[in-house]
XYZ file of C-alpha atoms in Angstrom:
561
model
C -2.272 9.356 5.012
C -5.241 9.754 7.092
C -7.837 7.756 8.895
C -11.338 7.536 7.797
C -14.458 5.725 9.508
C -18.182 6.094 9.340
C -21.160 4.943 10.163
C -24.941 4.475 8.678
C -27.580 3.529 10.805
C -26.096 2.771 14.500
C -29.081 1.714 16.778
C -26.794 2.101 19.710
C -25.368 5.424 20.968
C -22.664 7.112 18.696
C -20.952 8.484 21.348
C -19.960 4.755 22.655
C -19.917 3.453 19.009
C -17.112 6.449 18.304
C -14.397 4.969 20.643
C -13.852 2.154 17.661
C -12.991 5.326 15.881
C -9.751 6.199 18.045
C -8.721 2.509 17.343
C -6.820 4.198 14.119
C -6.138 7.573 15.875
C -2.543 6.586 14.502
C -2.914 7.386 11.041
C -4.041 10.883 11.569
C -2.025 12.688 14.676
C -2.423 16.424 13.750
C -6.234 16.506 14.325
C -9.557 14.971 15.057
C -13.089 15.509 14.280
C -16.133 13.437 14.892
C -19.804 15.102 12.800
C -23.132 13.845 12.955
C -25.045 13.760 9.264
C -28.161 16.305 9.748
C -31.094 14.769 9.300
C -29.807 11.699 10.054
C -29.071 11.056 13.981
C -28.027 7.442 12.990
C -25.487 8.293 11.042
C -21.977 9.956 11.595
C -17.956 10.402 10.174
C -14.981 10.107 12.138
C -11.342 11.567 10.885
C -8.126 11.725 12.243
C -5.981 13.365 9.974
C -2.389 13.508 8.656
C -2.101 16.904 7.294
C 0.182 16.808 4.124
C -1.617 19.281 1.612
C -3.949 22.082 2.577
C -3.187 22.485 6.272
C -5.570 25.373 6.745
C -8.928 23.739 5.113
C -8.284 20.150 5.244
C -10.377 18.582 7.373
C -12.774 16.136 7.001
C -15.821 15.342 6.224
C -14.976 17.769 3.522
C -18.554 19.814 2.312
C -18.248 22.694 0.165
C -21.069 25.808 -0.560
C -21.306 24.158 -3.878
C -22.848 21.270 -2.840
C -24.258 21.511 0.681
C -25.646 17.867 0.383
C -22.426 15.908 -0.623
C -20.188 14.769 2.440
C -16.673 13.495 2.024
C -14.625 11.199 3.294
C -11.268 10.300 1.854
C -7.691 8.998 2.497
C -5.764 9.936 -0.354
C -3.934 11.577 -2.765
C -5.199 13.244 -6.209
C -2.532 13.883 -8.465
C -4.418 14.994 -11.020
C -6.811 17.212 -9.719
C -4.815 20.744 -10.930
C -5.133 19.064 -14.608
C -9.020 18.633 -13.416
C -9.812 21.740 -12.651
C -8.370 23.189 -15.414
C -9.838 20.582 -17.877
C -13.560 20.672 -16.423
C -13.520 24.275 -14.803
C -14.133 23.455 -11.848
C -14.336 26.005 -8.769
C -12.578 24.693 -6.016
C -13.016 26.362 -2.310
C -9.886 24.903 -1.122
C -6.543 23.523 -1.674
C -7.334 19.797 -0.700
C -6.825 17.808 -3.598
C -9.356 15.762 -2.745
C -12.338 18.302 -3.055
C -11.851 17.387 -6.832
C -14.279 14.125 -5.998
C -17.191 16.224 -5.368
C -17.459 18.560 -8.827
C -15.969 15.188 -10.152
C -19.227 13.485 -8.981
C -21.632 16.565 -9.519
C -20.622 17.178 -13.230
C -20.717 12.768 -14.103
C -21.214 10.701 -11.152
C -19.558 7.974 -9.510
C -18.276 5.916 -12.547
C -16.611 8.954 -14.291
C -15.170 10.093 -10.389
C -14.023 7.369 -9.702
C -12.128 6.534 -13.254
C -11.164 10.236 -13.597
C -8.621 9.787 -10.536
C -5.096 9.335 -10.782
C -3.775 8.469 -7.724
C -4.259 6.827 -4.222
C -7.870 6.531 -2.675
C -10.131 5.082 -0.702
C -13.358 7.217 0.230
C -17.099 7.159 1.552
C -19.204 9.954 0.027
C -22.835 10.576 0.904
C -25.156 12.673 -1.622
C -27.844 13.190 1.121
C -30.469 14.807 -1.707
C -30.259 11.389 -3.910
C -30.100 9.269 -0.703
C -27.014 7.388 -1.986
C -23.704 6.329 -0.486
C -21.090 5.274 -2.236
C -17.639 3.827 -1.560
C -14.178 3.377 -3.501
C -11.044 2.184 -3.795
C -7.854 2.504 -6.299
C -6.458 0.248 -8.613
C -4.438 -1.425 -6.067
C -5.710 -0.780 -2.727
C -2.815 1.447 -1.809
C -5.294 3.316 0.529
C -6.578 0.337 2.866
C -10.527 0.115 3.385
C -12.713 -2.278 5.229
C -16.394 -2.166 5.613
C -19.148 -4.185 7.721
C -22.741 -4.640 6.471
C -25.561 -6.295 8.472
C -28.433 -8.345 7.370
C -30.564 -5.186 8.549
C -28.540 -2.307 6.743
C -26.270 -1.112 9.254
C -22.975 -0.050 7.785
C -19.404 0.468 8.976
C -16.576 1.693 6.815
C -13.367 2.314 8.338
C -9.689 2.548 7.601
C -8.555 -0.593 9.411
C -10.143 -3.427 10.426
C -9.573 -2.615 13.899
C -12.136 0.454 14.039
C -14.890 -2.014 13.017
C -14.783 -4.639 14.902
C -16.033 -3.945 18.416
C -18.925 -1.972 16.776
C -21.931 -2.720 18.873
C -25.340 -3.622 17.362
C -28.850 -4.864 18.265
C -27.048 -6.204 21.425
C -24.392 -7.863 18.957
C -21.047 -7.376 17.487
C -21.157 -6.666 13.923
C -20.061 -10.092 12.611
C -18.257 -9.447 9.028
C -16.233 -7.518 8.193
C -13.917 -7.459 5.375
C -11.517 -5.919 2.700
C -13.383 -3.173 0.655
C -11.873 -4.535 -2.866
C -9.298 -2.085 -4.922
C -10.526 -1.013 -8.238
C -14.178 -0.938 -7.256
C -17.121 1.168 -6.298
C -19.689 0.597 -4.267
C -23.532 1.981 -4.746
C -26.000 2.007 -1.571
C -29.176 3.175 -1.108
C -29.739 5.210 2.358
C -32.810 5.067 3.438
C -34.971 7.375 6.057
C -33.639 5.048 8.835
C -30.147 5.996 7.999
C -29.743 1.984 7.014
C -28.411 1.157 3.807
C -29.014 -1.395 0.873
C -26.427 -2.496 -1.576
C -27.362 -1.546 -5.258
C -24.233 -2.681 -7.310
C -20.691 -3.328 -6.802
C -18.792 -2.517 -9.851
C -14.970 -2.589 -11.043
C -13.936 0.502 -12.355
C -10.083 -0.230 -13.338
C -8.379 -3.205 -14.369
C -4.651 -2.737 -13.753
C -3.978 -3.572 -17.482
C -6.316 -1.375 -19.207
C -4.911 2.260 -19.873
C -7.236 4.682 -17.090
C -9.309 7.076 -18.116
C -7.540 9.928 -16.729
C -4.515 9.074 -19.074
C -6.716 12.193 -21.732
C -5.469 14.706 -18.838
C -1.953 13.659 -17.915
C 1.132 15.610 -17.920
C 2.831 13.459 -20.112
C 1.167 13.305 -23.891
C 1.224 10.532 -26.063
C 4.425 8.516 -25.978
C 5.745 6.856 -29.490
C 4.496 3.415 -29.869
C 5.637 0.004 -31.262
C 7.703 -2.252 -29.198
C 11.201 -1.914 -30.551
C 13.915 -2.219 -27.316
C 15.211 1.419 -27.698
C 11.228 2.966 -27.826
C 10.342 0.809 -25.088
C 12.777 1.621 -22.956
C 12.877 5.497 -23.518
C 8.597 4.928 -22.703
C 9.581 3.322 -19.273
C 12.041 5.847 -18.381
C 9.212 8.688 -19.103
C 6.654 7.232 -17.003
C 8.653 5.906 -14.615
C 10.270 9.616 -14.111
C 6.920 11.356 -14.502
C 5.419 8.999 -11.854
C 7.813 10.024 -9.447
C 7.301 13.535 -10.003
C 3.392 13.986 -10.063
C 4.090 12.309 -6.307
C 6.177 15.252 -5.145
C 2.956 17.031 -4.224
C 3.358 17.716 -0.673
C 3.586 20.497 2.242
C 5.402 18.246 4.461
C 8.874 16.985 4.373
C 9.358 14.265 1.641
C 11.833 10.847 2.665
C 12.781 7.898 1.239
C 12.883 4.027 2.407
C 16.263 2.829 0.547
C 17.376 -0.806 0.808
C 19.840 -0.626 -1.581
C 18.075 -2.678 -4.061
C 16.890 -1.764 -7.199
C 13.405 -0.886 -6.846
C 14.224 1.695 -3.793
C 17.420 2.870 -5.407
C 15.450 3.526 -8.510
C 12.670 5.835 -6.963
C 15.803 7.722 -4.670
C 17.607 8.954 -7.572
C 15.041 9.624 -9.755
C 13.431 11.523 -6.874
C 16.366 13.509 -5.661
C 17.064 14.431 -9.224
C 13.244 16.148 -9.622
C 13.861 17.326 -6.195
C 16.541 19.611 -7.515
C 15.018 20.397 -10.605
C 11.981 22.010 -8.851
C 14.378 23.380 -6.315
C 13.291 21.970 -2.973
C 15.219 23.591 -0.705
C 16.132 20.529 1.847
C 18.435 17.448 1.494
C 16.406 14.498 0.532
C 16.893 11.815 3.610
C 17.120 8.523 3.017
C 16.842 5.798 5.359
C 18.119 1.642 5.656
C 17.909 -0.961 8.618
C 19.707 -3.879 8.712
C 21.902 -5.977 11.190
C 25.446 -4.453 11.074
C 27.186 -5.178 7.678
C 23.891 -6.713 6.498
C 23.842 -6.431 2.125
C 21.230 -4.255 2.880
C 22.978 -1.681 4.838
C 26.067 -1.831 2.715
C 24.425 -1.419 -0.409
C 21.860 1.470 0.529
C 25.277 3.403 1.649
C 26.537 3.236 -1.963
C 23.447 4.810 -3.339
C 23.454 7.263 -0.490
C 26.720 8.213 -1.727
C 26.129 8.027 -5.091
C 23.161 9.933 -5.633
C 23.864 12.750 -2.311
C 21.316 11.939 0.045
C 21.457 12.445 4.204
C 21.175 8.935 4.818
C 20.060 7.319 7.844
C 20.975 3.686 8.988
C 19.164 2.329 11.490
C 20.899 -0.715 13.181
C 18.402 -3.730 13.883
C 18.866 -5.721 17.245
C 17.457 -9.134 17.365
C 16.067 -8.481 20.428
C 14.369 -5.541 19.403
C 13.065 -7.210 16.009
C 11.634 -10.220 18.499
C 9.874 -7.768 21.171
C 8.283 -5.846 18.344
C 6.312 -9.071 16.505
C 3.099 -8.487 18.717
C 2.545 -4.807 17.335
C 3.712 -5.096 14.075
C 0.575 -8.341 13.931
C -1.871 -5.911 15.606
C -0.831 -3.431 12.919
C -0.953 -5.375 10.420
C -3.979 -7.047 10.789
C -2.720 -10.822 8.797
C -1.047 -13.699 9.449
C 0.853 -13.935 6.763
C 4.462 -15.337 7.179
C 6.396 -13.308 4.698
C 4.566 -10.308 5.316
C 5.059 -10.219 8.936
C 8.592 -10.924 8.438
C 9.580 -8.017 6.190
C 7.281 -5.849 8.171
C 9.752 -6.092 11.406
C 11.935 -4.314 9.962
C 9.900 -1.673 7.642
C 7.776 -0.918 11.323
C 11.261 -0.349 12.986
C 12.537 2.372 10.413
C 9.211 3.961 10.423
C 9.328 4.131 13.980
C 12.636 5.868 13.524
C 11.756 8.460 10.964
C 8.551 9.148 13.150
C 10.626 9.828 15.972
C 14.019 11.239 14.765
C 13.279 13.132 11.854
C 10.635 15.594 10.493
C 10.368 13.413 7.185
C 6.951 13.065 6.749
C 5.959 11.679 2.931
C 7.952 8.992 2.647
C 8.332 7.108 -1.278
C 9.125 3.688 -1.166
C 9.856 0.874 -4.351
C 6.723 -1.497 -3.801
C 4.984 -2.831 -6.605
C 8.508 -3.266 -8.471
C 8.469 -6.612 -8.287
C 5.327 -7.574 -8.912
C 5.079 -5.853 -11.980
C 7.981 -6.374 -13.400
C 8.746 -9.966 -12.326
C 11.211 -9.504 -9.443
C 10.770 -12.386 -7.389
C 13.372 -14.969 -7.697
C 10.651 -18.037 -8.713
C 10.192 -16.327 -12.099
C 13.183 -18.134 -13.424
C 10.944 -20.754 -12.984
C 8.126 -19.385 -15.146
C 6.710 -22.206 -18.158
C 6.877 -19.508 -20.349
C 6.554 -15.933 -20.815
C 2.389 -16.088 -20.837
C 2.155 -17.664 -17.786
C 5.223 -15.158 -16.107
C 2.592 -12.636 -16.965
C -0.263 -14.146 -16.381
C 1.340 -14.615 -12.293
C 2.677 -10.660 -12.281
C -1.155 -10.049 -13.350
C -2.225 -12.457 -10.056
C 0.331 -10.640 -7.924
C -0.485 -6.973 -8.623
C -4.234 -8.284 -8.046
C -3.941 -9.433 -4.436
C -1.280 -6.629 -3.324
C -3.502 -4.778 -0.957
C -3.267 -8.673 0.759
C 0.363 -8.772 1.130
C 2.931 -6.155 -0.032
C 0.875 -2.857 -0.613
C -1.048 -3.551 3.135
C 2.440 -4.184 4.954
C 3.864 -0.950 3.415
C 0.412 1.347 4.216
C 0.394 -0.473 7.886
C 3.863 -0.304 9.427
C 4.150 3.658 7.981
C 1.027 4.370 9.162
C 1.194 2.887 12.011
C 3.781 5.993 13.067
C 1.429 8.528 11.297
C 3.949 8.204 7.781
C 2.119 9.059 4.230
C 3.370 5.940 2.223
C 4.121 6.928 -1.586
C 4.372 4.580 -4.813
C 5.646 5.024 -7.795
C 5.984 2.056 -9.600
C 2.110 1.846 -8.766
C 1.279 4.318 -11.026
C -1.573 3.916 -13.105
C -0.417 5.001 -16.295
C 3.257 3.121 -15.508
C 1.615 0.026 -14.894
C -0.864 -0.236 -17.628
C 2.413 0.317 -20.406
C 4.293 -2.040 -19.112
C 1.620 -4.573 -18.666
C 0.479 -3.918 -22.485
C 4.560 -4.859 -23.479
C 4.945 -7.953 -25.013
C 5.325 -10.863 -22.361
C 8.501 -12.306 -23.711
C 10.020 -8.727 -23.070
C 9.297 -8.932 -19.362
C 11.005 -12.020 -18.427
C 14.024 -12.911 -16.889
C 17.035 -12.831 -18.966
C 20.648 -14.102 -18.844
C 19.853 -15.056 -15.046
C 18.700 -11.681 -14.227
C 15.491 -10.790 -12.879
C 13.587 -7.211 -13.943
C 16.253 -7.573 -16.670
C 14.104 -4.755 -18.864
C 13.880 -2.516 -15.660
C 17.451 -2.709 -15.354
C 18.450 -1.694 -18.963
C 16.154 0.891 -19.383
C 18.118 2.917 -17.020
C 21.504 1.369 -17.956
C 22.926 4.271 -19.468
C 21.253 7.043 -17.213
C 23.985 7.145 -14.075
C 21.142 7.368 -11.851
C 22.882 4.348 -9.815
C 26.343 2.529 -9.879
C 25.743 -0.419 -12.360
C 26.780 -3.039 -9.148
C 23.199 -1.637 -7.962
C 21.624 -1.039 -10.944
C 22.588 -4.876 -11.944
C 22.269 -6.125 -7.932
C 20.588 -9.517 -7.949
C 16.879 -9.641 -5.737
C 17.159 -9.978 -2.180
C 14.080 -10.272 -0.256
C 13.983 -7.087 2.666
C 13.420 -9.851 5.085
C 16.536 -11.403 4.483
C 18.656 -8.239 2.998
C 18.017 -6.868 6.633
C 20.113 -9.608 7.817
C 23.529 -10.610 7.903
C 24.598 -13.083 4.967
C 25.686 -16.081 7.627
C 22.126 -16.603 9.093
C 18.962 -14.713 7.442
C 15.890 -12.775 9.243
C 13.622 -15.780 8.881
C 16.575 -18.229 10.427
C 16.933 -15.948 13.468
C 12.681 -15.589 14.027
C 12.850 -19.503 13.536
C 15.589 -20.470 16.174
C 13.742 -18.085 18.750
C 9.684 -19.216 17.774
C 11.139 -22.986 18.437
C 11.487 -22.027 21.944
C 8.121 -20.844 22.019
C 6.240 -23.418 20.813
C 5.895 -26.958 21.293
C 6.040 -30.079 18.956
C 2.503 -30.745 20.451
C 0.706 -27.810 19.337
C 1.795 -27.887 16.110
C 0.460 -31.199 15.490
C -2.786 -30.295 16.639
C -2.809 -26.854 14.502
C -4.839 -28.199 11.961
C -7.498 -29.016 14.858
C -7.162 -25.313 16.427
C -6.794 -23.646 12.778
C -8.916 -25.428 10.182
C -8.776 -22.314 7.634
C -5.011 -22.047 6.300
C -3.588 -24.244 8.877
C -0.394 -23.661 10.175
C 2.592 -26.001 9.102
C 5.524 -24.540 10.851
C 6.217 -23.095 14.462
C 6.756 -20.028 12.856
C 3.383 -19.524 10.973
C 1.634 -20.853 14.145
C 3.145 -18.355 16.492
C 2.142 -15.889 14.186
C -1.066 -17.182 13.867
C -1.560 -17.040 17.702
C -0.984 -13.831 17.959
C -3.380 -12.867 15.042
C -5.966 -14.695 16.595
C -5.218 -12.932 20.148
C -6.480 -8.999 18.652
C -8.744 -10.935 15.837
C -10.514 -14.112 16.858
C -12.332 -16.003 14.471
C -11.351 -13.475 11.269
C -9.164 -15.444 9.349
C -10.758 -15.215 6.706
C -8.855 -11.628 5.448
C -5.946 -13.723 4.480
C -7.443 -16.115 1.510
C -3.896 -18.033 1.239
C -0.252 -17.489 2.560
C 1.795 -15.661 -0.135
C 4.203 -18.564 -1.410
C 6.359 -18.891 -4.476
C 5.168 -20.723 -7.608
C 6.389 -23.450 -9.985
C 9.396 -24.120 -7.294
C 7.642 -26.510 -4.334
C 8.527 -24.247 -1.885
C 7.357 -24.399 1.740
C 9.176 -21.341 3.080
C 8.202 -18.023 1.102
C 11.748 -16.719 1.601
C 14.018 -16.152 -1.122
C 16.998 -17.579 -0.219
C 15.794 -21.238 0.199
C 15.336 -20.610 -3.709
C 17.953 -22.892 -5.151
C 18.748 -19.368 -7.918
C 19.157 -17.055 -4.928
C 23.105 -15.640 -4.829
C 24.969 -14.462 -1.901
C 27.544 -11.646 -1.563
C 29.259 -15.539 -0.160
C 28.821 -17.354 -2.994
C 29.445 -14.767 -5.435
């Protein structure tokens, strides 16, 4: 986890225009640099840097002998660039992963780079000789970018929002600025001025096709055909194998647990490669919840289960309240759900930051939008249009789930890890037939669930645990998360205002107290940019008006059980 930011073609001075750098000094507290392009005064990077792999030669912008006119950017992880190397024969100066981008681009350009990548990305490179910038993303926008682009060619890229947009130009602020979008590339033209003009914006990965870098994985061909015993043996595979290429770290490695499946899955599977490769450190583990929430009472029984130092941190209404503000500012959204769950994900971070030396921290997101974990599935038509909505979901998680989990770790200078994001994982089970994927017998991520049945990796009361949103989990069963935000928001705003939100808030109006508090704050660090959140994350097929799970009429209780 780092923090990247650059500029092309600043008419005012860089040194003033470099304070919206430290806006993200967060995501990078081991080190700092700031480097002019030569040849181009305009022009200039800014990194602050989490170091994780490489600690001697990993700063950034990365430039190697090689290729004296390529400059590098990136926030990242490659896990594919030993299997790179030895494919291509590459010569690599240092141990950064990410120096794989640069032969990558030398040897087939910026399609084939940016294809050729298996992992987590989002970088700016400059080829100075062909006057060219380009920009990328991954699949899913685990690695957050934003970018600004005037009318006259000035460009901004930058980490988070925040780093862009008190950028001074021509006597103006730079207007838009927006989500770079996962899965694509960007070509510019960089002219003498050090401006820029957009050539092409192109999608390079669709989460459903099988990437390119599949021909140099770890894993070889897996048997195909769809009958229930080969499919789930496949799942287990890449599941396990997606976990592993992740362990590629200098730092400590942690793990979020909730007690649910998704984070139980990636613990046990994790501590299990963790011995195999003989790490020499108890994997920690870590839960927050109100005292005796499921949450905290579950994550125990993995804890115990799989061995694990696990850490509980208890949550304090009070605490969750005061902390609303900076978890909005962090978060740069709106959005009800998200803001919600990321109380308490912020909180633990916060904790690990502070009390531990747990660095790389793997977490379950992505679970259940792949494999149909929310509760509203039940709901689904029919199998085609349950995976027609996973398809939607995985599409716009950089909006929601992915950006909550990159901002609250980051936010406390955490490298966020995904497994069930993985490429090669996602593509297979997207490709399984779509009446496999439901729901089944009342059980959501019913195939998930059997496919480790009979591996022992979790108790079967957690392997079989029915979905429970981490905003509410966190909670105690009598009164949920949302309830408790709710009862103290109605004291903060009136009957009045909410009336009028539709006046004050014409894009995505607010219809509760709730979503207009929120959308107060938001509005507070980023006037007038509403526009980042296209729509409030919502269930389908259920007319809901609260995103949370347990006004679902399906949702279960430990209470009603």
């Amino acid at each position: 986890m780092c923090g990247i930011w650059a500029l092309f073609g600043s008419d005012e001075c860089l040194s003033v225009q470099c304070l919206s750098a430290m806006k993200i000094a967060h995501r990078g507290p081991d080190a700092f640099r700031f480097e002019n392009v030569n040849g181009f005064t305009n022009c200039c990077f800014g990194f602050h840097r989490l170091a994780v792999v490489d600690q001697l030669y990993g700063m950034q912008p990365i430039r190697v002998k090689k290729f004296p006119y390529l400059w590098l950017c990136y926030n990242g992880e490659i896990y594919n660039f030993k299997q790179l190397q030895k494919q291509f024969g590459f010569d690599y100066q240092t141990l950064v992963d990410g120096e794989v981008i640069l032969h990558l681009y030398n040897r087939g350009g910026i399609e084939q780079t940016a294809s050729m990548l298996d992992g987590v990305f989002a970088f700016i490179l400059l080829d100075t000789a062909n006057r060219k910038v380009f920009l990328a993303r991954d699949t899913y926008g685990v690695r957050p970018l934003f970018k600004a682009l005037t009318d006259d060619g000035f460009l901004g890229v930058c980490s988070e929002a925040k780093g862009l947009i008190n950028l001074k130009h021509s006597t103006s602020l730079c207007s838009k600025v927006e989500p770079f979008l996962p899965g694509h590339y960007e070509v510019l033209d960089l002219k003498p001025s050090g401006k820029v003009a957009s050539v092409e914006l192109v999608k390079f990965h669709s989460c459903k096709d099988e990437p390119l870098h599949v021909a140099c994985d770890t894993v070889e061909a897996l048997p195909s055909g769809f009958d229930l015993e080969t499919v789930k043996s496949n799942i287990r595979i890449l599941f396990e194998n997606a976990v592993r290429k992740r362990l590629m770290a200098h730092r400590r490695i942690g793990c979020l647990l909730s007690g649910g499946l998704d984070s139980s899955l990636v613990a046990a599977v994790l501590l299990k490669l963790m011995k195999e490769i003989n790490i020499n450190y108890p994997l920690q583990t870590f839960a927050i919840g109100m005292e005796n929430s499921p949450d905290l009472l579950a994550a125990r029984k993995v804890a115990a289960h799989i061995g694990s130092e696990h850490h509980e941190v208890i949550l304090n209404t009070e605490e969750g309240i005061q902390a609303i503000e900076e978890v909005i500012f962090s978060l740069e959204t709106y959005d009800i759900t998200t803001i919600r769950a990321s109380i308490g994900m912020y909180l633990v971070s916060k904790y690990i930051r502070k009390k531990t030396d747990s660095v790389v921290i793997f977490s379950g997101e992505g679970s259940d939008e792949l494999t149909q974990g929310y509760i509203y599935f039940h709901k689904a038509p029919s199998p085609e249009e349950a995976a027609e909505e996973s398809e939607r979901l995985l599409k716009e998680l950089y909006l929601f789930d992915v950006l909550r989990a990159d901002r609250t770790t980051a936010a406390h200078g955490l490298e966020l890890r995904v497994p069930f994001l993985d490429h090669r994982f996602t593509s297979y089970y997207l490709s399984l037939p779509a009446e496999l994927r439901i729901p089944k017998n009342g059980i959501e991520k019913y195939l998930l669930r059997l496919s480790f049945e009979d591996s022992n990796l979790l108790p079967k009361e957690i392997l079989w645990r029915p979905k429970e949103a981490f905003s509410d989990g966190i909670a105690s069963v009598k009164k949920s998360w949302f309830s408790i935000l709710q009862d103290y928001i109605d004291q903060q705003v009136d009957d009045l205002s909410l009336e009028k939100a539709a006046e004050k808030y014409p894009f995505n109006p607010p219809k509760t107290k709730e979503s207009y508090y929120y959308r107060q704050i938001f509005e507070k660090h980023y006037s007038g940019r509403s526009s980042w959140l296209p729509h409030y994350w919502m269930p389908r097929w259920v007319n809901a008006t609260d995103p949370s799970a347990r006004t679902l009429k399906h949702y279960k209780s430990a209470t009603q059980e």
